Each structure stands twice: as structure tokens, then as C-alpha cells.
XYZ file of C-alpha atoms in Angstrom:
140
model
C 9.278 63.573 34.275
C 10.380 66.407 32.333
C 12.100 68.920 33.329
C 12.377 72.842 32.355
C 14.376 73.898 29.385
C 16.866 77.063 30.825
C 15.381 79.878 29.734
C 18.705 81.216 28.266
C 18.401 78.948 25.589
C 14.853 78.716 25.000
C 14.023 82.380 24.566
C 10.777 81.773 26.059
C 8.955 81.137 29.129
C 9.322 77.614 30.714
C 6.388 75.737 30.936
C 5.774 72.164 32.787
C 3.945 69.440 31.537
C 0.321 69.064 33.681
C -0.909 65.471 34.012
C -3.192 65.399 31.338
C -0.080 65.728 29.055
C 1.528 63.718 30.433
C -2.156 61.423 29.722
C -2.041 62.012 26.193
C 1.538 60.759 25.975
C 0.974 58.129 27.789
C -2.017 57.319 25.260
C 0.048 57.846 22.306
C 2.860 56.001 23.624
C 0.146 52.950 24.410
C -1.083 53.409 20.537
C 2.688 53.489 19.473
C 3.608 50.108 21.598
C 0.279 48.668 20.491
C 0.875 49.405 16.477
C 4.228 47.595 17.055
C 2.804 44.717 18.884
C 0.281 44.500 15.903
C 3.195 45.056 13.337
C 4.988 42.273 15.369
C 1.987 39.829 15.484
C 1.372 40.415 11.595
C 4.712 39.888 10.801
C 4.986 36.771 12.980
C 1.717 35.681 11.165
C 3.331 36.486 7.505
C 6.348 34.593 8.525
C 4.225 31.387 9.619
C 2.640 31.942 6.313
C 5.652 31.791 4.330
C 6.952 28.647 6.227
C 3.891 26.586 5.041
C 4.032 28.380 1.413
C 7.421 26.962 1.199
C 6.543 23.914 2.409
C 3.679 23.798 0.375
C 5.855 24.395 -2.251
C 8.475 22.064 -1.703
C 6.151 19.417 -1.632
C 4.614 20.126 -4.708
C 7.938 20.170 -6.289
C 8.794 17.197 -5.201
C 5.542 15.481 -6.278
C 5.480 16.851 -9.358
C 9.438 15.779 -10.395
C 8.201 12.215 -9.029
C 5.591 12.144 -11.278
C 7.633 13.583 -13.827
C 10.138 10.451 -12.987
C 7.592 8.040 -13.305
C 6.011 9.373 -16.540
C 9.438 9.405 -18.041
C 10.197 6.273 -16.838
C 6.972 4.990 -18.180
C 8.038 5.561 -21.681
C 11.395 4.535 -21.123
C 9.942 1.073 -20.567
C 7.657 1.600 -23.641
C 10.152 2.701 -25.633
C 12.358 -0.715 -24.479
C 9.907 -2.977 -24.944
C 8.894 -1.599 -28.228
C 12.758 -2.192 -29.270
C 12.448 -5.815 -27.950
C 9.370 -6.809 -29.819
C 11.186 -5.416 -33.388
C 14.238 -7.090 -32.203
C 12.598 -10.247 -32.099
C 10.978 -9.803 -35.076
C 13.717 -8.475 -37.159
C 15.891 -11.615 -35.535
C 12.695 -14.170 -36.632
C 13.315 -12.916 -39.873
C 16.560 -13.452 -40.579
C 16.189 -16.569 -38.489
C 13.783 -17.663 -41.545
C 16.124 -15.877 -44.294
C 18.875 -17.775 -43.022
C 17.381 -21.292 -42.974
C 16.012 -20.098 -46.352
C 19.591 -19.589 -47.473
C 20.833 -23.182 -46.180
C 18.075 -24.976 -47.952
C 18.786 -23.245 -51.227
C 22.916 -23.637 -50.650
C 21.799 -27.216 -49.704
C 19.456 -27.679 -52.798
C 22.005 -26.522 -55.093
C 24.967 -28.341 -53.677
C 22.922 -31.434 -53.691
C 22.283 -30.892 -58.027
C 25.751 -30.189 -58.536
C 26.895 -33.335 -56.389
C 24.113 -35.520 -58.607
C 24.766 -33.751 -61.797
C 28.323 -34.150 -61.548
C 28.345 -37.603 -60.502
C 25.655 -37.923 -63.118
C 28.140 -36.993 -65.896
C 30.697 -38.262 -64.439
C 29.304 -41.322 -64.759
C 27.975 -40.826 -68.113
C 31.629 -40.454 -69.212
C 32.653 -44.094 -67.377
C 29.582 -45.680 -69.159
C 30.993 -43.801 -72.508
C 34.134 -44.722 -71.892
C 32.800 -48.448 -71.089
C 31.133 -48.553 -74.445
C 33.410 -47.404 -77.060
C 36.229 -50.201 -75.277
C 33.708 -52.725 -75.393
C 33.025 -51.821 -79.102
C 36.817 -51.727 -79.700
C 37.478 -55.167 -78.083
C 34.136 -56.612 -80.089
C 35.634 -55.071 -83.324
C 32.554 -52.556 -84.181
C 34.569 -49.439 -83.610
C 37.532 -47.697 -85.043
């Protein structure tokens, strides 16, 4: 209801509202509660909408850093057995340089052992030779 402004302060006539005022605010009022239950409803909708963006995006996220993971992880284990393979190779080589190097070091120890027992014999059989000549009279 709404009631008469004095007219002290109004200057003016009072006048009443008649029902079909009262109507029209009524309507306006029912246009005004409506717009916010549609403002409500859309913003209830956008919200929704944002939950299952975020989810959406979560998810992706986290798909995408496993895949990420595994990729990476992937060439880790490349990368390792790559190492292996030229660590065995590099250790069958010097596997082979090695027993290379103890054949030769036994080679040449071996020639030295014969050629020195060689001469050193060669001097006993010298030595054997000028006595015998000595105690048969042919030498000096």
C-alpha cells in the first residue's frame, strides 16, 4: 500500500495509486524477480560449466604430464641401454687388447728366457771348449 506524501513537503497535490498501478508494478516487479531468477539460473549454469572445464582440464593435465613421464622415461631407457651396449663393447675391446698385451709380454718374455739361456749356454759350451783345448794342449 502506499500511502500519501504530506502535502507540506510535497508542494503538490497528493495523489493515490489506482489498481492498475499498482498492476504495472506488480508486472515490473514479476519481470525484475524473473530477470534475477534467469541471472541466477545462468549463473548456476556458468558455474556447472566451469566445474567440468576444470575438470576437463585437470584431467588433461594430468594425462598429458603422464605421457610426458612415459615419453621421458622412454628415452631414459634408450639412452641406458644405448650406454650398456658401448659399455660392453668398449669392455670387449679392451678385454681383447688386454689378452693381446699378455700374449705379446708372454711372447717376449719367453725369447728373452730362450735367448738368454741360449747364450748362456753358448758361454758354458765356450767355456767347455777352450778348457778342453787347454787340458789337450791345442790352446794357449
Amino acid at each position: 500500500m502506499i500511502l500519501p506524501v504530506p502535502v507540506a513537503q510535497q508542494g503538490s497535490p497528493v495523489r493515490c495509486a489506482t489498481v492498475e498501478d499498482l498492476a504495472r508494478v506488480r508486472e515490473r516487479l514479476a519481470k525484475v524477480e524473473g530477470g534475477h531468477d534467469n541471472l541466477r539460473d545462468g549463473l548456476n549454469t556458468l558455474s556447472v560449466q566451469f566445474a567440468d572445464l576444470r575438470r576437463d582440464l585437470t584431467r588433461a593435465v594430468a594425462d598429458n604430464a603422464a605421457q610426458t613421464r612415459r615419453e621421458i622415461m622412454a628415452r631414459v631407457d634408450d639412452l641406458t641401454d644405448t650406454a650398456t651396449e658401448r659399455d660392453t663393447e668398449i669392455s670387449a675391446r679392451l678385454a681383447r687388447i688386454e689378452g693381446g698385451l699378455k700374449l705379446t709380454s708372454w711372447v717376449s718374455m719367453t725369447f728373452i728366457v730362450l735367448a738368454t739361456g741360449l747364450l748362456g749356454w753358448g758361454q758354458v759350451g765356450d767355456a767347455a771348449w777352450s778348457f778342453c783345448k787347454r787340458a789337450f794342449g791345442y790352446g794357449p
